[in-house]
């Protein structure tokens, strides 16, 4: 009998694929099945694939379901249903709706005797942890979050909805001079435009009006009008060759003063060549914590803020103290 | 009746003074008394000062004792005694002896019904947390810790023991080119000499042999012989004016690959104009966690690896989820 943590993957998009890939590096975790709404035979994978309608029959056979659907519609509907039967982890990232989502799941899981760990990833996730740490340690200070350089899926989608655009990718780019100013300890308030710029690579349709496309993008409210935006027109070949990766990253910087005006600075940063692969590794680490909390008989909703780092590791407390402190 | 967390400070050196100073920024924590082995009347402070021999009479009146003595001899002797009567926090930093120290305190506190949180600060402490996070998330990778630019107390003491040296300060300086190489994702093994250099500011006695001093420092085994060391001779006035601060900081960098060779990087860094003031702020944040664990009825020894970040904040889980996730 195996002592491995048995997981299921629900949804086979970028994160689902990333979790499957990350299992190679995490031999204490074992994939039982991928659950999909699509025809299971159509998924390009050597893992076992099961239609989502059969998920209930895996009750007791899977320790944690990793929910890899989208935050807009999939997770708010799916997670409460699945959490009635299984412990869950997700990377729900609609920041404004996290409190409500948490409360719904807290009720469900306390009744069901399960654990739901929500919003696991890097933002929300590791960045949230660093914002909290900065605020408690340097009380008299300010924190700044910068994202990028990285592909924003939402902004890329917005570009592709403009008339005459065949395909497009948008990079969010943090403005180095703002980061440098913050690092000197000046507690500056920055506008959106002063913190990030937006760089777009656009493949136009054959007969498209390039000036129109550029104007529509640059002036698009909510997405681009508050930023300095650059639009580059490129060929489809170039886009597919150079812009189909999913790099991302960013910085959480806390500056503050202690005592009699002594300057102090904390900084956490990520540079990721693949956003979904990294997020998947974070999720698998936290899967260990869910497994352990469940073994302890705990129930309810949790976020990364509630989990000690020792719960992320397969090593014993004794090993961790010896090797890491 | 106050709902504040009542603390005592044991030992009034740099950390003890830093904790006292940090209370201004932490209004939910209240200092009951400073305990000292010296004559209480001789301490330059407006806080209440009590001789250490009277500590037992404060049982029940203080929630947590912050132990601010040295790791070499004070803490190994003091903490087990005090932990029989009070919850404790310390910043014990003799890395190699942490496992043994932990085990001693785990026994004492489980019998006494108290909590001892050990090795709180930034290294060990926040750096340990980041080493652990790096290792669990990027399994296939390597982490590097750099310290400085900052004053090393141990190396400064070593300089001052050289014949002909009146006073001296040693800065540990990370080598930028090594950090840059690591950031590119090369999993390089560095020698001690390639990671840090050591810069000494030395005030010689009036008739001292400068060549002898320089030779003795540069070739001193364990402390300097494995590093590129620079010795600068300066006047006492210059030393007192420019080198009596206690800046420090450093970097924990984890680089790794996920999936099919995708490069990923995590980095945590600190730039501190006062090492003891920052360490004191970390300690006070963790005092909240000790208070809360004790209220929950928990007992035993703990390290920062065992504490969820939400326990460091006076805010509720609901507030934290709303503001930080």
CSV table of C-alpha atoms in Angstrom, one decimal, chain A residues 4-186:
chain,number,residue,atom,x,y,z
A,4,UNK,CA,1.7,8.8,-1.4
A,5,UNK,CA,-0.6,11.7,-1.4
A,6,UNK,CA,-3.3,10.9,-4.0
A,7,UNK,CA,-4.5,13.8,-6.1
A,8,UNK,CA,-6.9,14.5,-8.9
A,9,UNK,CA,-6.6,17.3,-11.4
A,10,UNK,CA,-9.9,19.0,-12.4
A,11,UNK,CA,-9.5,20.9,-15.6
A,12,UNK,CA,-6.8,20.4,-18.1
A,13,UNK,CA,-5.7,24.0,-19.1
A,14,UNK,CA,-2.3,25.6,-18.4
A,15,UNK,CA,-2.4,25.0,-14.7
A,16,UNK,CA,-3.7,21.4,-15.0
A,17,UNK,CA,-0.9,20.6,-17.4
A,18,UNK,CA,1.6,22.3,-15.2
A,19,UNK,CA,0.5,20.3,-12.1
A,20,UNK,CA,0.8,17.1,-14.2
A,21,UNK,CA,4.3,18.1,-15.3
A,22,UNK,CA,5.4,19.1,-11.7
A,23,UNK,CA,4.6,15.6,-10.4
A,24,UNK,CA,7.9,14.4,-11.8
A,25,UNK,CA,9.7,16.6,-9.2
A,26,UNK,CA,7.4,15.6,-6.4
A,27,UNK,CA,7.6,11.8,-6.0
A,28,UNK,CA,5.6,11.8,-2.8
A,29,UNK,CA,2.5,12.9,-4.7
A,30,UNK,CA,0.6,10.6,-7.1
A,31,UNK,CA,-1.9,11.5,-9.8
A,32,UNK,CA,-5.0,9.3,-9.7
A,33,UNK,CA,-6.9,10.9,-12.6
A,34,UNK,CA,-7.6,14.0,-14.6
A,35,UNK,CA,-11.2,15.1,-14.6
A,36,UNK,CA,-12.5,17.0,-17.6
A,37,UNK,CA,-15.8,18.3,-19.1
A,38,UNK,CA,-14.5,17.4,-22.5
A,39,UNK,CA,-14.5,14.0,-24.2
A,40,UNK,CA,-11.8,12.2,-22.1
A,41,UNK,CA,-10.5,10.5,-25.2
A,42,UNK,CA,-9.6,13.8,-26.7
A,43,UNK,CA,-7.0,14.9,-24.1
A,44,UNK,CA,-3.4,14.6,-25.2
A,45,UNK,CA,-1.9,13.0,-22.1
A,46,UNK,CA,-0.7,9.6,-21.0
A,47,UNK,CA,-2.4,10.1,-17.6
A,48,UNK,CA,-5.8,8.5,-16.8
A,49,UNK,CA,-8.6,10.8,-17.9
A,50,UNK,CA,-12.1,10.6,-16.5
A,51,UNK,CA,-15.3,12.6,-17.3
A,52,UNK,CA,-16.2,15.1,-14.6
A,53,UNK,CA,-19.6,13.4,-14.2
A,54,UNK,CA,-17.9,10.4,-12.6
A,55,UNK,CA,-16.0,12.4,-10.0
A,56,UNK,CA,-18.1,11.1,-7.1
A,57,UNK,CA,-17.0,7.5,-7.6
A,58,UNK,CA,-13.5,8.6,-6.6
A,59,UNK,CA,-14.6,9.6,-3.1
A,60,UNK,CA,-12.2,8.0,-0.7
A,61,UNK,CA,-9.7,7.2,-3.4
A,62,UNK,CA,-8.3,10.7,-3.8
A,63,UNK,CA,-6.9,12.8,-1.0
A,64,UNK,CA,-7.0,16.2,-2.7
A,65,UNK,CA,-8.6,17.6,-5.8
A,66,UNK,CA,-6.5,20.3,-7.5
A,67,UNK,CA,-9.0,22.6,-9.2
A,68,UNK,CA,-7.5,24.2,-12.3
A,69,UNK,CA,-10.5,25.9,-13.8
A,70,UNK,CA,-10.9,29.7,-14.3
A,71,UNK,CA,-11.8,32.1,-11.5
A,72,UNK,CA,-14.5,33.9,-13.5
A,73,UNK,CA,-17.0,31.2,-13.7
A,74,UNK,CA,-15.5,27.7,-13.2
A,75,UNK,CA,-14.3,27.8,-9.6
A,76,UNK,CA,-17.2,29.7,-8.0
A,77,UNK,CA,-19.5,27.0,-9.3
A,78,UNK,CA,-17.3,23.9,-9.1
A,79,UNK,CA,-15.4,24.2,-5.9
A,80,UNK,CA,-18.4,24.2,-3.5
A,81,UNK,CA,-19.7,21.1,-5.1
A,82,UNK,CA,-16.4,19.2,-5.1
A,83,UNK,CA,-15.5,20.4,-1.6
A,84,UNK,CA,-18.5,18.4,-0.3
A,85,UNK,CA,-16.7,15.2,-1.4
A,86,UNK,CA,-13.0,16.0,-1.4
A,87,UNK,CA,-10.3,18.3,0.1
A,88,UNK,CA,-9.5,20.9,-2.5
A,89,UNK,CA,-6.9,23.4,-3.6
A,90,UNK,CA,-7.4,26.1,-6.1
A,91,UNK,CA,-5.7,29.3,-7.4
A,92,UNK,CA,-8.8,31.5,-7.3
A,93,UNK,CA,-7.5,34.9,-8.2
A,94,UNK,CA,-10.4,37.4,-8.4
A,95,UNK,CA,-9.0,39.4,-5.5
A,96,UNK,CA,-12.2,41.3,-4.7
A,97,UNK,CA,-14.3,38.2,-4.4
A,98,UNK,CA,-11.9,36.1,-2.2
A,99,UNK,CA,-13.6,37.0,1.1
A,100,UNK,CA,-17.0,35.8,-0.2
A,101,UNK,CA,-15.6,32.7,-1.9
A,102,UNK,CA,-13.8,31.9,1.3
A,103,UNK,CA,-16.9,32.1,3.4
A,104,UNK,CA,-18.9,29.9,1.1
A,105,UNK,CA,-16.3,27.2,1.2
A,106,UNK,CA,-15.8,27.5,4.9
A,107,UNK,CA,-19.4,26.6,5.4
A,108,UNK,CA,-19.4,23.7,2.9
A,109,UNK,CA,-16.2,22.2,4.2
A,110,UNK,CA,-17.0,22.4,7.9
A,111,UNK,CA,-20.2,20.5,7.2
A,112,UNK,CA,-18.5,18.0,4.9
A,113,UNK,CA,-15.4,17.4,7.1
A,114,UNK,CA,-13.0,18.6,4.4
A,115,UNK,CA,-10.4,21.3,3.9
A,116,UNK,CA,-10.4,23.8,1.0
A,117,UNK,CA,-7.2,25.8,0.5
A,118,UNK,CA,-8.0,28.7,-1.8
A,119,UNK,CA,-6.0,31.3,-3.9
A,120,UNK,CA,-2.8,29.4,-3.9
A,121,UNK,CA,-0.1,30.6,-6.4
A,122,UNK,CA,2.1,33.7,-6.4
A,123,UNK,CA,-0.4,36.6,-6.5
A,124,UNK,CA,-2.6,35.9,-4.7
A,125,UNK,CA,-0.2,33.5,-2.8
A,126,UNK,CA,3.5,34.1,-2.2
A,127,UNK,CA,3.1,37.9,-2.8
A,128,UNK,CA,0.2,38.0,-0.3
A,129,UNK,CA,2.5,36.3,2.3
A,130,UNK,CA,5.2,38.9,1.7
A,131,UNK,CA,2.8,41.8,1.9
A,132,UNK,CA,1.6,40.5,5.3
A,133,UNK,CA,5.2,40.0,6.5
A,134,UNK,CA,6.2,43.5,5.4
A,135,UNK,CA,3.2,45.1,7.2
A,136,UNK,CA,3.7,43.3,10.5
A,137,UNK,CA,7.5,43.7,10.7
A,138,UNK,CA,7.8,47.3,9.4
A,139,UNK,CA,4.6,48.8,10.8
A,140,UNK,CA,5.7,52.3,9.9
A,141,UNK,CA,6.1,51.9,6.2
A,142,UNK,CA,4.5,51.2,2.8
A,143,UNK,CA,4.5,48.3,0.4
A,144,UNK,CA,4.5,48.3,-3.3
A,145,UNK,CA,3.7,45.4,-5.7
A,146,UNK,CA,5.0,45.4,-9.2
A,147,UNK,CA,4.1,42.8,-11.8
A,148,UNK,CA,6.1,41.7,-14.8
A,149,UNK,CA,7.7,41.7,-17.1
A,150,UNK,CA,5.0,39.2,-18.0
A,151,UNK,CA,2.1,38.3,-20.2
A,152,UNK,CA,-1.3,39.5,-19.0
A,153,UNK,CA,-4.0,37.1,-20.2
A,154,UNK,CA,-6.8,39.6,-19.7
A,155,UNK,CA,-5.0,42.4,-21.6
A,156,UNK,CA,-4.1,40.0,-24.4
A,157,UNK,CA,-7.7,39.0,-24.7
A,158,UNK,CA,-8.8,42.7,-24.8
A,159,UNK,CA,-6.4,43.3,-27.7
A,160,UNK,CA,-7.8,40.4,-29.6
A,161,UNK,CA,-11.3,41.8,-29.4
A,162,UNK,CA,-10.3,44.9,-31.4
A,163,UNK,CA,-11.6,44.9,-34.9
A,164,UNK,CA,-8.9,44.1,-37.4
A,165,UNK,CA,-6.7,42.2,-34.9
A,166,UNK,CA,-5.9,38.6,-35.8
A,167,UNK,CA,-3.8,37.8,-32.8
A,168,UNK,CA,-2.0,39.7,-30.0
A,169,UNK,CA,0.0,39.5,-26.8
A,170,UNK,CA,0.3,42.1,-24.1
A,171,UNK,CA,3.3,42.4,-21.7
A,172,UNK,CA,3.0,44.3,-18.4
A,173,UNK,CA,6.4,45.9,-17.7
A,174,UNK,CA,7.3,47.4,-14.4
A,175,UNK,CA,9.0,50.8,-14.6
A,176,UNK,CA,12.6,50.4,-13.3
A,177,UNK,CA,13.0,54.0,-12.3
A,178,UNK,CA,10.0,53.7,-10.0
A,179,UNK,CA,11.4,50.6,-8.4
A,180,UNK,CA,14.7,52.2,-7.9
A,181,UNK,CA,13.1,55.3,-6.2
A,182,UNK,CA,11.2,53.0,-3.8
A,183,UNK,CA,14.3,51.1,-2.9
A,184,UNK,CA,15.9,54.4,-1.7
A,185,UNK,CA,13.1,54.5,0.9
A,186,UNK,CA,11.1,57.4,-0.5
